[in-house]
Tab-separated table of C-alpha atoms in Angstrom:
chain	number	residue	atom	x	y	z
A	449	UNK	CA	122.130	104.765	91.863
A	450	UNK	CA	124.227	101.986	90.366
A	451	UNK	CA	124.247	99.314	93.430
A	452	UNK	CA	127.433	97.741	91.040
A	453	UNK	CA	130.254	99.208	90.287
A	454	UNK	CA	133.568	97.500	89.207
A	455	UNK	CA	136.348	98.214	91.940
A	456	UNK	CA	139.531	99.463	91.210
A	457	UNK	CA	141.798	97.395	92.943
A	458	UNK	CA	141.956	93.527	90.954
A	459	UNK	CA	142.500	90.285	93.107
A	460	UNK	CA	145.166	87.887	92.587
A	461	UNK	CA	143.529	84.404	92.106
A	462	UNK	CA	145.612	83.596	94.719
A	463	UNK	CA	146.090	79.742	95.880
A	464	UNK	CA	144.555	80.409	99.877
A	465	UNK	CA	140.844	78.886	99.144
A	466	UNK	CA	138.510	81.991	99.894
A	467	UNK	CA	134.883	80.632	100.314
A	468	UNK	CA	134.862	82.169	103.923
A	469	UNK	CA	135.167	85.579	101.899
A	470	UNK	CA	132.226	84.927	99.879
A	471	UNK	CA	129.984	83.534	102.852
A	472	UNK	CA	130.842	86.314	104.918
A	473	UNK	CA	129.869	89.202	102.252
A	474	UNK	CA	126.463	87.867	101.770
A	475	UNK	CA	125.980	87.622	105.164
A	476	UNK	CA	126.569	90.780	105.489
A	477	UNK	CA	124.477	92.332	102.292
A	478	UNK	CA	122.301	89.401	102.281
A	479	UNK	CA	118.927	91.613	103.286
A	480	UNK	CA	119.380	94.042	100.749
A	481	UNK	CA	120.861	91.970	97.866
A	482	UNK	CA	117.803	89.650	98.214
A	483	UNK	CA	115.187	92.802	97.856
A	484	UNK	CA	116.748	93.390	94.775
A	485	UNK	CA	116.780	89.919	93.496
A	486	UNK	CA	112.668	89.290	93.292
A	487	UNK	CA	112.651	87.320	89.560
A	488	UNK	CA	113.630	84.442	88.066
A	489	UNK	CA	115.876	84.526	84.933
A	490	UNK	CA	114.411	83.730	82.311
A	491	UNK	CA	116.962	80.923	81.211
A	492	UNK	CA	116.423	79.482	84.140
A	493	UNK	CA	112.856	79.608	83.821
A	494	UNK	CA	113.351	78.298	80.112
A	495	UNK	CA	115.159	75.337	80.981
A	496	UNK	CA	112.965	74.206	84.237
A	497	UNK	CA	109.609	74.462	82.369
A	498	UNK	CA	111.324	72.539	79.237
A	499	UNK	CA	112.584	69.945	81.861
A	500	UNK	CA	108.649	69.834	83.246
A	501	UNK	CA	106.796	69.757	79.961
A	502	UNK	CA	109.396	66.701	78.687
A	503	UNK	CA	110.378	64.433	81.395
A	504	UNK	CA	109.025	65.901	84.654
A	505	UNK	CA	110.942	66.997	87.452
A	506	UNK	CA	111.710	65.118	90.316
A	507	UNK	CA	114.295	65.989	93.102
A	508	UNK	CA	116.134	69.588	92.162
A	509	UNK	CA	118.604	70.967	93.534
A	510	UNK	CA	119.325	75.581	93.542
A	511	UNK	CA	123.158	75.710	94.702
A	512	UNK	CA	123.976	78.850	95.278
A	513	UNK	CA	120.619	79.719	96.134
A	514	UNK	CA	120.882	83.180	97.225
A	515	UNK	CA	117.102	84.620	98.152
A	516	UNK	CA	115.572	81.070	96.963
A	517	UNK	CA	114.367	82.855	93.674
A	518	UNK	CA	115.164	79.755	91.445
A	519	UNK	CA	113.997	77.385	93.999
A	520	UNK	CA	110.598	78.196	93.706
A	521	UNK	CA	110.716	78.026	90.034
A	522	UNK	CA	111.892	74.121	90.653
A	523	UNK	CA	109.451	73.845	93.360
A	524	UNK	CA	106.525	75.122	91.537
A	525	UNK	CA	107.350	73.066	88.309
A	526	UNK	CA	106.921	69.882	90.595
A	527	UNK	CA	110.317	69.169	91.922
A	528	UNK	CA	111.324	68.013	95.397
A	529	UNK	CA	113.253	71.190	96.373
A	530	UNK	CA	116.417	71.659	98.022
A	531	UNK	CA	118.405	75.175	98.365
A	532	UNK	CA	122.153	75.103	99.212
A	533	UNK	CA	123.863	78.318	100.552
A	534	UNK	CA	127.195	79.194	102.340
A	535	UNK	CA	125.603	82.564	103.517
A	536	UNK	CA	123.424	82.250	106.491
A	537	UNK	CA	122.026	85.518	105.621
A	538	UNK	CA	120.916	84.293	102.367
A	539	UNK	CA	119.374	81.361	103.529
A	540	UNK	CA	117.157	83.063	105.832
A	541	UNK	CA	116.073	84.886	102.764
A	542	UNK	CA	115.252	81.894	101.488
A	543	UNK	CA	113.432	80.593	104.267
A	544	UNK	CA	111.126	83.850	104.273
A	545	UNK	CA	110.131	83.765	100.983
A	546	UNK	CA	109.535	80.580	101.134
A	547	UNK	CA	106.757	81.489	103.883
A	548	UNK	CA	105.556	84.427	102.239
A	549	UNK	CA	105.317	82.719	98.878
A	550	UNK	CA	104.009	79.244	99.808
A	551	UNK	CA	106.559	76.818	98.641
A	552	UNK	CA	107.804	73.963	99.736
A	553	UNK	CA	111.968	73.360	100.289
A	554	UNK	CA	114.555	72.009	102.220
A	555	UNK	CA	117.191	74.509	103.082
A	556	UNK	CA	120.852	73.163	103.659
A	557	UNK	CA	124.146	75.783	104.702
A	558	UNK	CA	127.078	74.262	102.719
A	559	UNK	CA	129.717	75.129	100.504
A	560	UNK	CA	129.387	74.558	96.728
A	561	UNK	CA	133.038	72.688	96.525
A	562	UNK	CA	132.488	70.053	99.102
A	563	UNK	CA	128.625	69.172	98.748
A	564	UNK	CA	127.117	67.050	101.695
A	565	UNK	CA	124.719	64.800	99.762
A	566	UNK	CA	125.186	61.827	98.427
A	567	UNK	CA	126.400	60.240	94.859
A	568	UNK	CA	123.529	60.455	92.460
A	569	UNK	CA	121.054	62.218	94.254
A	570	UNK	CA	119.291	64.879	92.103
A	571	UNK	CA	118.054	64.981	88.664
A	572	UNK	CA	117.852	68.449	88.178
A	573	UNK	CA	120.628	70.582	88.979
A	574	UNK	CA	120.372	74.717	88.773
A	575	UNK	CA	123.655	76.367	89.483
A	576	UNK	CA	123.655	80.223	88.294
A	577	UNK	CA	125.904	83.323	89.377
A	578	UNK	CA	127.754	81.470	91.815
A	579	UNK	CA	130.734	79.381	90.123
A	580	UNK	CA	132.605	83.174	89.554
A	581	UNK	CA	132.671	83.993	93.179
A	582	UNK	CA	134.558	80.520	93.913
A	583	UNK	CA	138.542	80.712	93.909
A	584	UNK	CA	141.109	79.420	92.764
A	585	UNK	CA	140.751	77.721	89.848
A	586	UNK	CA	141.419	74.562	91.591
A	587	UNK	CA	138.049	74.967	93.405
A	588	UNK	CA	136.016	75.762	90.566
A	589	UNK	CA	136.982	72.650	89.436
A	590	UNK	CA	136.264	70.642	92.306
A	591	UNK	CA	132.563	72.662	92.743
A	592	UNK	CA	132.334	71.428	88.851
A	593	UNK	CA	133.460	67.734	89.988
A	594	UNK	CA	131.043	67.979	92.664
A	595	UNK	CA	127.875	68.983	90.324
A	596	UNK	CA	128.413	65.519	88.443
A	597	UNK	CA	128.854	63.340	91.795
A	598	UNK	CA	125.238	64.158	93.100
A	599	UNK	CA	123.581	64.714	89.555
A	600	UNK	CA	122.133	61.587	88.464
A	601	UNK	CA	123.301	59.730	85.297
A	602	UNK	CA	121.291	61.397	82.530
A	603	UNK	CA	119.777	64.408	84.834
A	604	UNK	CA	120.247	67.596	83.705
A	605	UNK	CA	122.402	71.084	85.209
A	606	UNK	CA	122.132	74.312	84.276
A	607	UNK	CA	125.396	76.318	85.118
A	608	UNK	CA	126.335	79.910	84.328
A	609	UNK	CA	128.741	82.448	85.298
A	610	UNK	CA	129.355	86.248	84.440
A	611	UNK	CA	131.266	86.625	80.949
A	612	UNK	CA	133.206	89.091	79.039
A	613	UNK	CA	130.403	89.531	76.846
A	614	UNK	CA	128.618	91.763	79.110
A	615	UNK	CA	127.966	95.294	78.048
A	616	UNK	CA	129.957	96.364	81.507
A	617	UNK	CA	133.269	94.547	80.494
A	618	UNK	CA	136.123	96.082	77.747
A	619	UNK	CA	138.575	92.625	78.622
A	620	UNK	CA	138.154	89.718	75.605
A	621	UNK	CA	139.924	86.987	77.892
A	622	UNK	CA	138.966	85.377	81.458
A	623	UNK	CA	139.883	87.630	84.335
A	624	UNK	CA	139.838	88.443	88.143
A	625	UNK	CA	137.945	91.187	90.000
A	626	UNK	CA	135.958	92.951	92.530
A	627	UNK	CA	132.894	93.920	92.270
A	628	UNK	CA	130.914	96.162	94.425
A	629	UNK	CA	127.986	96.052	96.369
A	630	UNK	CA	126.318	99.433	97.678
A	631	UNK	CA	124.179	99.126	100.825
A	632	UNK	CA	121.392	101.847	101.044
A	633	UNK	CA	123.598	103.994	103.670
A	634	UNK	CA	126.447	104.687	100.576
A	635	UNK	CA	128.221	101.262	102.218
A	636	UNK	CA	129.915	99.155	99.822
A	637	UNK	CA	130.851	95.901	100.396
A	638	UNK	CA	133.289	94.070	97.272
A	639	UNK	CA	132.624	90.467	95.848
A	640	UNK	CA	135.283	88.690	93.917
A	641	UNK	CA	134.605	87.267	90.525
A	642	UNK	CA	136.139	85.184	87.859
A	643	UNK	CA	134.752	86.428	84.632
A	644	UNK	CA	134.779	84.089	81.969
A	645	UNK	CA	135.168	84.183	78.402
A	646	UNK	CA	133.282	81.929	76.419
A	647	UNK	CA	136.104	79.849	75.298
A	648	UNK	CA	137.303	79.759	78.779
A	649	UNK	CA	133.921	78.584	80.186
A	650	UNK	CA	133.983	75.882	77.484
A	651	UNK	CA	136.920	74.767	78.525
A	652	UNK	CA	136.591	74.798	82.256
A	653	UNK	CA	133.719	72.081	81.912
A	654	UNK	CA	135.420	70.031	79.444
A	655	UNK	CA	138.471	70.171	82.098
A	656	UNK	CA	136.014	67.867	84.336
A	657	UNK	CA	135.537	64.307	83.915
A	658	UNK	CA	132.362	63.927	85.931
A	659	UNK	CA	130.305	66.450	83.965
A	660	UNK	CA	129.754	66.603	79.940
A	661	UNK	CA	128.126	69.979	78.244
A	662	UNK	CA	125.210	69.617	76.233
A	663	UNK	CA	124.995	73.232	75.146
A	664	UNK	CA	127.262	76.362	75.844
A	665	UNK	CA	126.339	78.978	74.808
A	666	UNK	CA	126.153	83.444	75.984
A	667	UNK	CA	123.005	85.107	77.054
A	668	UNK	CA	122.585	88.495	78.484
A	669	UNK	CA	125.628	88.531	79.549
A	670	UNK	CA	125.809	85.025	81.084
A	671	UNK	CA	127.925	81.959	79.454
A	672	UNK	CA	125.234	79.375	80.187
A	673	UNK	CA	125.736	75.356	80.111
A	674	UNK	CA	123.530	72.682	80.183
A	675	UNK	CA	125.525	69.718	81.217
A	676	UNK	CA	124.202	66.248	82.002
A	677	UNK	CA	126.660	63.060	83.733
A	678	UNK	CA	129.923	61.628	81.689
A	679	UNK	CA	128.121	58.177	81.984
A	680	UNK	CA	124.823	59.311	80.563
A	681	UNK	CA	124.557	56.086	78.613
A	682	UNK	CA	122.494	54.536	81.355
A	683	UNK	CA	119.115	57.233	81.013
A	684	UNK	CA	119.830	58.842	77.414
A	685	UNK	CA	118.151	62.254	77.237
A	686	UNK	CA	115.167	61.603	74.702
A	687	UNK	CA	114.297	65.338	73.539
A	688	UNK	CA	116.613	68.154	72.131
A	689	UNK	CA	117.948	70.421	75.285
A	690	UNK	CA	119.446	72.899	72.394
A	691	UNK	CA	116.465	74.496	72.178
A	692	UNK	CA	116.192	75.428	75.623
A	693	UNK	CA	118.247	77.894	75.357
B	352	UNK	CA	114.622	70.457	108.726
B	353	UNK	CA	112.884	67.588	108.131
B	354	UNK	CA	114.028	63.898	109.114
B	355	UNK	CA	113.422	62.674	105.350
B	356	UNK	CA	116.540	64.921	104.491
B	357	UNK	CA	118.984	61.977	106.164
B	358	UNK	CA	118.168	60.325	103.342
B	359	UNK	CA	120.315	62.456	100.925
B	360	UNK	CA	123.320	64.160	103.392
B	361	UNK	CA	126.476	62.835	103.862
B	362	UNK	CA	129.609	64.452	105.568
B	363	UNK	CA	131.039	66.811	102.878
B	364	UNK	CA	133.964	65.921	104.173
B	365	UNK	CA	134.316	62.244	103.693
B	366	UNK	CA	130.925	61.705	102.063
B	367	UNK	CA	130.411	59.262	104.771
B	368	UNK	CA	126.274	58.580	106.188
B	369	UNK	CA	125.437	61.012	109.116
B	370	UNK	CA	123.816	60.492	112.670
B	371	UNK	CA	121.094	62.639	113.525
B	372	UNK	CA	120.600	63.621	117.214
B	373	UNK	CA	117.290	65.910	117.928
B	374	UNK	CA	117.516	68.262	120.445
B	375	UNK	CA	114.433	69.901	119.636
B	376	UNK	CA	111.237	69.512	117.223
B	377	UNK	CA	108.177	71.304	116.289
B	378	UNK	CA	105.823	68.806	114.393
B	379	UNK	CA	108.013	67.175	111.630
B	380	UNK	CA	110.849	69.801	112.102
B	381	UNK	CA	114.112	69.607	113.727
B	382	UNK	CA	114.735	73.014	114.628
B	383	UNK	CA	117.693	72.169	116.890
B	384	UNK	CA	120.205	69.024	116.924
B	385	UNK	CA	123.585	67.337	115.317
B	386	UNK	CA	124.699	65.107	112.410
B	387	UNK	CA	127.367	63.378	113.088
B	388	UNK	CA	129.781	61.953	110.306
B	389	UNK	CA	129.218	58.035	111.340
B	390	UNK	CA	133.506	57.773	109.883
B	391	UNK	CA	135.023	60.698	110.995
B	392	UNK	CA	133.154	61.683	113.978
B	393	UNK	CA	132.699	65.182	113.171
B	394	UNK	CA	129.689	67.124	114.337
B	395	UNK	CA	127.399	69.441	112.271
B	396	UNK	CA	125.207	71.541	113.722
B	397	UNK	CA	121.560	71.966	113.232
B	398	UNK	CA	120.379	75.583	114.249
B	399	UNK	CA	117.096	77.291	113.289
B	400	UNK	CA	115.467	74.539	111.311
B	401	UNK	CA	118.861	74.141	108.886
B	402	UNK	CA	121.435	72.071	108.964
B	403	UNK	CA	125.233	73.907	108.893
B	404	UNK	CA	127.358	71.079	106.647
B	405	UNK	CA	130.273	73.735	105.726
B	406	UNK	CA	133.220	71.963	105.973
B	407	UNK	CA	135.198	72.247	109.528
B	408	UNK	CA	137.461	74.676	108.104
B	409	UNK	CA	135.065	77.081	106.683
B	410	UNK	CA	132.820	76.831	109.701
B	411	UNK	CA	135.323	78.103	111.902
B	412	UNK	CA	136.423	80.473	109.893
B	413	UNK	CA	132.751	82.056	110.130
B	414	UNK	CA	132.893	81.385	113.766
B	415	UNK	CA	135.810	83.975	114.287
């Protein structure tokens, strides 16, 4: 049985900011989403151990952490670990396979538009599948703004989002939708995305001052950036992040 | 959480430093307490070991 199936019914990308929305569906599939979410990707996996064999990790940051998969890729590849959720559910995922794998993080509840740490604080950012659940626009934006105010000059972020290159999607151009989650009673629970298109995704992170993109580029299904500060002058990156992914 | 983490939060709100109060420990971890935004006064909870720094408006909105 599918556990995802596209809904019927397409959101408006309306202007009322909807993170609540998003925090409480995980909450409430947060168990059985993180079963079903045991490995890491393997661009995410790609760029961390390219980031450990060059310059070393040092203090990483998984926003949007979900069941703490990627954060255990950063923590095990050296990095001081921190996992940001808005789902409570998710982080408490997080915080038991942290104990039943062994690894070390801190574990923070926030939302990924209004970050509580402070300017320049990691240099290793990870931010996957969450960016499309965000809306509106307006708040993509900021979450984007926000990535570049704690990344420090010259670190490195790794952002992707759901495109219209996946097998699953006819559209060609950036749309709204729901998504749906089945719980193992036959419950379904629907998540809103923002799909991108390439071009669109490209766009969206050259629409942000604080942030510059390294690399864009689709894989399996993903638009994927690598994106390092707009003042990157200061700590110039001194081996080629195109071939990370 | 553990105290070393004051060194990176701020109030998402403001961005502003934060005031820990510990309400309860085991060994190096807060499990219970508050940060409080040292310009705008407003209090984040610690429950269960994390700290909860959703903006006010989100918060509540969980809340109810």
């Amino acid at each position: 049985m599918s556990e995802e199936s596209e809904s019927s019914s397409t959101p408006t990308d309306s202007e009322e900011r909807a993170a609540g929305d998003v925090q409480a569906v995980y909450d409430r599939i947060a168990d059985h989403f993180a079963s079903t979410r045991a490995y890491a990707w393997p661009e995410v996996e790609s760029f961390v151990t390219a980031i450990a064999d060059h310059e070393g990790l040092d203090r990483g940051l998984d926003l949007g952490c979900g069941n703490g998969r990627h954060t255990e890729l950063l923590a095990e590849h050296g990095a001081d670990a921190i996992s940001v959720d808005v789902s409570r559910g998710l982080l408490s995922a997080a915080a038991t396979r942290q104990r039943d794998h062994g690894f070390a993080a801190d574990l923070v509840q926030g939302d990924a538009a209004t970050l509580p740490f402070a300017d320049d604080t990691f240099g290793q950012i990870v931010y996957v599948a969450t960016l499309h659940h965000l809306r509106p626009e307006s708040t993509r934006r900021e979450s984007l703004a926000e990535l570049g105010r704690v990344l420090q000059p010259g670190g490195l972020a790794l952002i992707s989002a759901w495109s219209t290159a996946h097998d699953r999607f006819d559209a060609e151009t950036a749309f709204d939708t729901t998504v749906e989650w089945t719980l193992p009673g036959g419950e379904t629970v629907d998540r809103y995305y923002h799909i991108y298109d390439p071009e669109a995704f490209r766009a969206a992170l050259n629409a942000v001052d604080a942030i510059e993109p390294l690399v864009v580029t689709v894989s399996s299904g993903n638009c994927y950036a690598i994106v390092t500060t707009a003042d990157s002058d200061a700590t110039p990156i001194t081996w080629p992040v195109e071939s990370i992914l | 959480m553990k105290e070393s983490l004051m060194d990176i939060l701020c109030c998402p709100v403001d961005k502003h430093d934060l005031e820990l109060t510990v309400e309860t420990k085991d060994d190096e971890e807060i499990i219970e307490g508050e940060l409080t935004c040292t310009e705008c006064g407003e209090a984040y909870p610690i429950e269960d070991g994390i700290p909860n720094l959703l903006p006010p408006d989100m918060r509540d909105e969980a809340a109810a």
